[in-house]
XYZ file of C-alpha atoms in Angstrom:
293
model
C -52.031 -68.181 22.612
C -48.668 -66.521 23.985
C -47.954 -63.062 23.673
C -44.909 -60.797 25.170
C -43.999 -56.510 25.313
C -41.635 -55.049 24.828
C -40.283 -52.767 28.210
C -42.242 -49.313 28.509
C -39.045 -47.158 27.831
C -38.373 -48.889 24.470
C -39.146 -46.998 21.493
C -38.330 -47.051 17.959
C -36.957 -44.077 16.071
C -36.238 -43.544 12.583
C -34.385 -40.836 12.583
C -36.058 -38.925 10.512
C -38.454 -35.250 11.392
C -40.755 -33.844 10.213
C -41.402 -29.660 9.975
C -45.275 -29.578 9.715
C -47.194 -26.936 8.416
C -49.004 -25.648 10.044
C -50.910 -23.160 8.055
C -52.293 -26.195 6.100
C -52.085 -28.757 8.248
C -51.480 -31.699 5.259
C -48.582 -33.713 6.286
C -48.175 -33.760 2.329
C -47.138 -30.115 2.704
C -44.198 -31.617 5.083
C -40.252 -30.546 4.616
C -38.182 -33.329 5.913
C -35.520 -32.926 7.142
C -32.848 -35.671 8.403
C -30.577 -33.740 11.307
C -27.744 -31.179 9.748
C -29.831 -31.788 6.440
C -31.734 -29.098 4.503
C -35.403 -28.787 4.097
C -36.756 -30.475 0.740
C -39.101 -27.587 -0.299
C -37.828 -24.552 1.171
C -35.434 -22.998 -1.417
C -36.702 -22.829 -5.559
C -33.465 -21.541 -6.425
C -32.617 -24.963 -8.350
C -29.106 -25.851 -9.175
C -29.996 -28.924 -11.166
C -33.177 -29.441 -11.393
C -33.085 -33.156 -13.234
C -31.957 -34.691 -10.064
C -33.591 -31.985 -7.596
C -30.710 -30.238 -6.262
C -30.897 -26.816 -5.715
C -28.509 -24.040 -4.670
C -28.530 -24.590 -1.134
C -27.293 -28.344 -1.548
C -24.672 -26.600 -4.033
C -23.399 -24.795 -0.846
C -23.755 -27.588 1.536
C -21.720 -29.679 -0.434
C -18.679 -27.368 -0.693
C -19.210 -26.361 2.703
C -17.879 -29.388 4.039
C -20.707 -29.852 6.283
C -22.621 -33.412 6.218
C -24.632 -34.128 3.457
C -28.032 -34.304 3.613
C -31.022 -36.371 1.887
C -31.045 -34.102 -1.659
C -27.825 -35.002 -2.108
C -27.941 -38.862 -1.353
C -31.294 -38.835 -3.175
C -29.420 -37.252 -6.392
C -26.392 -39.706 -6.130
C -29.323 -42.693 -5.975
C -30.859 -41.214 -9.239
C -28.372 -40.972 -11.314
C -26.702 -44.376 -10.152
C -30.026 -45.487 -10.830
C -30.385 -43.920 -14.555
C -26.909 -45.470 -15.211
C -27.490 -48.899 -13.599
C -31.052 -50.079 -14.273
C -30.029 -53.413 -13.427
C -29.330 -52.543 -9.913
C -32.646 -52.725 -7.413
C -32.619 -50.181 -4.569
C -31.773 -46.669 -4.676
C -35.047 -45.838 -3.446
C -35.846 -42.580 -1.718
C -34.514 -42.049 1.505
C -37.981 -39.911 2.719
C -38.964 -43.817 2.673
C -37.393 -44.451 5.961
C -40.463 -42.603 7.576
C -43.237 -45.274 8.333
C -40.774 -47.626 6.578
C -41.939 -47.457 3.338
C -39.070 -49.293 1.553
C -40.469 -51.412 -0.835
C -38.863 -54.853 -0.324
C -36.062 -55.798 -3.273
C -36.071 -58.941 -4.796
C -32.205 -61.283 -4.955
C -32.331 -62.180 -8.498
C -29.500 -58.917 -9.160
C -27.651 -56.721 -7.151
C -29.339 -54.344 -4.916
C -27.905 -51.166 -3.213
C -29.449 -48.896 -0.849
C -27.582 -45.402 1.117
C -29.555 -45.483 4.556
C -29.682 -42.526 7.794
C -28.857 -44.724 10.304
C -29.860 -43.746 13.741
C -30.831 -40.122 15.506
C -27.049 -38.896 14.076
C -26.494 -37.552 10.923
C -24.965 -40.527 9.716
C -25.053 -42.714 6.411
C -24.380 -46.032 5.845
C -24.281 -48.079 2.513
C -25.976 -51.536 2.291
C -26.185 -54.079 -0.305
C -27.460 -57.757 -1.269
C -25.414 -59.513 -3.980
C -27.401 -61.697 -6.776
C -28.717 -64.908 -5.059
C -27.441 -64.030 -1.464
C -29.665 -63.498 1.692
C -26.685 -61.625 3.809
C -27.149 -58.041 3.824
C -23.576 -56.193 3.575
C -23.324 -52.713 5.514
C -20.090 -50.309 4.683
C -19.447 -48.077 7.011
C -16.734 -45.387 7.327
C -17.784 -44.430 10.876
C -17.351 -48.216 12.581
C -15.802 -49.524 15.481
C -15.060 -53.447 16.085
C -17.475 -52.949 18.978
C -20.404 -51.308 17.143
C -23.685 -52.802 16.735
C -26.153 -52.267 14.528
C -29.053 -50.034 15.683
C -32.578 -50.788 15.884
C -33.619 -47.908 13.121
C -31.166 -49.152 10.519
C -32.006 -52.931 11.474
C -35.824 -52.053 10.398
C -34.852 -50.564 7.376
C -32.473 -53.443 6.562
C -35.097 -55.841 6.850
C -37.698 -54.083 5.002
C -35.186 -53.066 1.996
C -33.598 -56.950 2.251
C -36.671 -58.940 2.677
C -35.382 -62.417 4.408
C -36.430 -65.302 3.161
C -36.105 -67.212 6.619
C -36.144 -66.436 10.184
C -32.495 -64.876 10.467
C -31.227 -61.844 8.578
C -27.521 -61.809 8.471
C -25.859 -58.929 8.244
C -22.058 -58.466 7.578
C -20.430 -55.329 7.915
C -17.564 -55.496 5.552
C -13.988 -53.979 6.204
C -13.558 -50.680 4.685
C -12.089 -47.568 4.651
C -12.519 -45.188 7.630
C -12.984 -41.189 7.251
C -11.042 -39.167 8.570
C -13.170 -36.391 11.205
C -16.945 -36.759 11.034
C -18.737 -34.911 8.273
C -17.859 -37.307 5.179
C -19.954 -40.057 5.981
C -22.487 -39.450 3.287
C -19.760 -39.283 0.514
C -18.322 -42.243 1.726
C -21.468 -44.358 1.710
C -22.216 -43.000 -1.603
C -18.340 -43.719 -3.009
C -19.347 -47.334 -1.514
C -22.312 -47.843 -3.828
C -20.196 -46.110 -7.212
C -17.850 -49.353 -6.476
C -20.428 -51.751 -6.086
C -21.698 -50.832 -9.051
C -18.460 -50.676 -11.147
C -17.930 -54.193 -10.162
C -14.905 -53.286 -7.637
C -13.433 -54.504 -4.394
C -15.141 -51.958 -1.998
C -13.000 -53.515 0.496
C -9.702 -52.930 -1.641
C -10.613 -49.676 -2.132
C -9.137 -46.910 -1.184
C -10.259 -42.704 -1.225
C -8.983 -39.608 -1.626
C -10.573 -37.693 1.292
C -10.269 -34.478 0.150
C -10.846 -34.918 -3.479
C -14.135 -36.184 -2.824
C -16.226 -33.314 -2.544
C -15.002 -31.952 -5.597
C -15.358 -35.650 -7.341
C -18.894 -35.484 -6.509
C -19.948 -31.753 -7.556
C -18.401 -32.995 -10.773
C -20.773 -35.816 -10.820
C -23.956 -33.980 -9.996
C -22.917 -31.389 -13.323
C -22.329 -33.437 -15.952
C -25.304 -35.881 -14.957
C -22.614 -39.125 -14.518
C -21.429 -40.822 -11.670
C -17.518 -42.444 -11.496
C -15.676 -44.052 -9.116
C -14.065 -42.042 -6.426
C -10.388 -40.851 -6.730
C -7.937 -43.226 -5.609
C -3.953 -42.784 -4.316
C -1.773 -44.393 -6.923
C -0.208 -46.255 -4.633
C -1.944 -47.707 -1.921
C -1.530 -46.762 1.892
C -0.673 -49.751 3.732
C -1.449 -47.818 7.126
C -4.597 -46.596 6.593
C -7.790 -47.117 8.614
C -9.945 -50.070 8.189
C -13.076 -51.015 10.076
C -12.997 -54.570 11.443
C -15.124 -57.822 9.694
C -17.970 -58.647 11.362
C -21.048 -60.748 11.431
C -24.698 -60.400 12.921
C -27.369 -62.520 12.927
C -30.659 -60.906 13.205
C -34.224 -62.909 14.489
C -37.277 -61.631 12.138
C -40.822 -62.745 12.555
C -43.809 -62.128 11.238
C -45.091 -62.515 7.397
C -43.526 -58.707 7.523
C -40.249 -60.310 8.106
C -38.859 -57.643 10.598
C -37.577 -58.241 13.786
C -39.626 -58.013 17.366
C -39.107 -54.532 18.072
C -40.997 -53.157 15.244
C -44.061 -53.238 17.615
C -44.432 -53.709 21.109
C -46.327 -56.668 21.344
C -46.623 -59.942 19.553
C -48.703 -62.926 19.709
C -47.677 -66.306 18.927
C -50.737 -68.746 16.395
C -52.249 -71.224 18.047
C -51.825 -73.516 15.165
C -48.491 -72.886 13.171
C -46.842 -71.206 16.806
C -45.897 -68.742 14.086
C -45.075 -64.825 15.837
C -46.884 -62.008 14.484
C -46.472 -58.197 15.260
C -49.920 -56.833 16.457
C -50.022 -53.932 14.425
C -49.472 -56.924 11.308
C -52.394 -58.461 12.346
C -54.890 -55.844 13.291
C -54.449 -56.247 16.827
C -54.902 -53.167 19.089
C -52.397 -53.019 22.544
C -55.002 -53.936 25.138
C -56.484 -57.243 23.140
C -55.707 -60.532 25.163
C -57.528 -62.773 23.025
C -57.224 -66.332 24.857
C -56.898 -68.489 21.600
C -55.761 -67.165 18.239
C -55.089 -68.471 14.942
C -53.210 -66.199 12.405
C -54.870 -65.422 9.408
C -52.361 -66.099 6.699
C -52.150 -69.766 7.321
C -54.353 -71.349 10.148
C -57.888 -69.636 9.497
């Protein structure tokens, strides 16, 4: 039996709060709220109520502030109503605890995710029959790495069917400023779905707010607005590739706990907390329980 820890000032965070109540206690009574966002239950005064959106996300939209998990959770549904086919566009509250329930590669899968501490969102994707993981982002740099919050949620969303998770971060169109991330992820995920070259695309910035206020009322989503003629200058983030370790029958990499413990037998690694483990067992020998007992 081996085992190894992870450093004492290594922790994992989701990004993700929590506003408890207190009168009550029941973390089911929870708002969440993802930084710059707007609490889920605090305002009845709906504006659609089919998708959850009330008045308050009306006004954050046209604001021009960031947008915040109603709205990506709204753009998911409907893309979801319209594109059964597609797997993902599950709930972003899901990031909490991880909670993503894995998607299989026999179709396309999409999935908007609050990557890191920052109000910031990303769009992912798996094609049909691939086990690369593609991330758009309109906030990149060709020296950016993927952080260890939106590397667990990759992994849990993407499921890998080996020991390496590769992720490419495609080349795409860049914002301009720093409050359009979320309608750029979700203009990402209206191309995938239309069956265009997110990578060929190209946005109107400043339409886009209207684009998607027009989306949310009459209950359909379309692709973005586009320049007629395309802008040879504009700002692309760079190709890349990463190549991710994963362990574990979870499949997620080491830093989701820790401390791990390697099987006797199959010299398989296994999270503790995935195998019932508590921090300050040293068991000598150890077989895993999935394969070896």
């Amino acid at each position: 039996m081996v085992d190894r820890q992870l450093p004492d000032n290594q922790t994992i965070f989701l990004g993700v709060t929590f506003k408890k109540n207190v009168a009550s206690g029941d973390s089911k009574d929870d708002a969440l709220i993802i930084s710059g966002g707007s609490p889920v239950m605090d305002d009845n005064n709906w504006w659609i109520k089919s998708v959850k959106l009330r008045e308050s996300d009306r006004v954050l939209l046209l604001s021009g502030s960031d947008l915040n998990d109603n709205l990506i959770n709204a753009a998911h549904a409907l893309l979801n109503s319209q594109f059964p086919e597609i797997q993902g566009f599950q709930h972003t509250i899901l990031a909490h605890h991880l909670k993503f329930q894995p998607t299989a590669n026999s179709t396309l899968s999409i999935q908007i995710l609050h990557a890191g501490s920052t109000n910031h969102w990303i769009c992912t994707s798996r094609k049909k029959l691939s086990s690369a993981v593609e991330i758009m982002d309109s906030l990149s740099s060709s020296d950016v790495k993927t952080s260890l919050e939106t590397l667990l949620q990759i992994a849990k969303v993407y499921s890998a069917s080996k020991s390496i998770l590769q992720i490419n971060r495609l080349s795409v169109q860049q914002q301009v400023g720093i409050h359009d991330c979320g309608l750029f992820a979700i203009a990402y995920a209206v191309e995938l779905c239309f069956k265009n070259d997110v990578e060929n695309s190209q946005f109107e910035q400043l339409s886009m707010r209207k684009h998607l206020l027009d989306c949310f009322t009459t209950g359909i989503m379309s692709p973005f607005p586009q320049p007629r003629k395309k802008q040879p200058s504009l700002v692309r983030s760079v190709r890349k590739v990463e190549r991710i370790k994963v362990y574990c029958n979870c499949k997620l990499p080491e830093e989701y706990d820790v401390k791990m413990i390697s099987c006797d037998k199959c010299h398989t690694w296994f999270h503790y907390k995935c195998v019932n483990l508590k921090l300050g067992e040293n068991p000598r020998s150890w077989k895993c329980p999935f394969h070896c007992c």
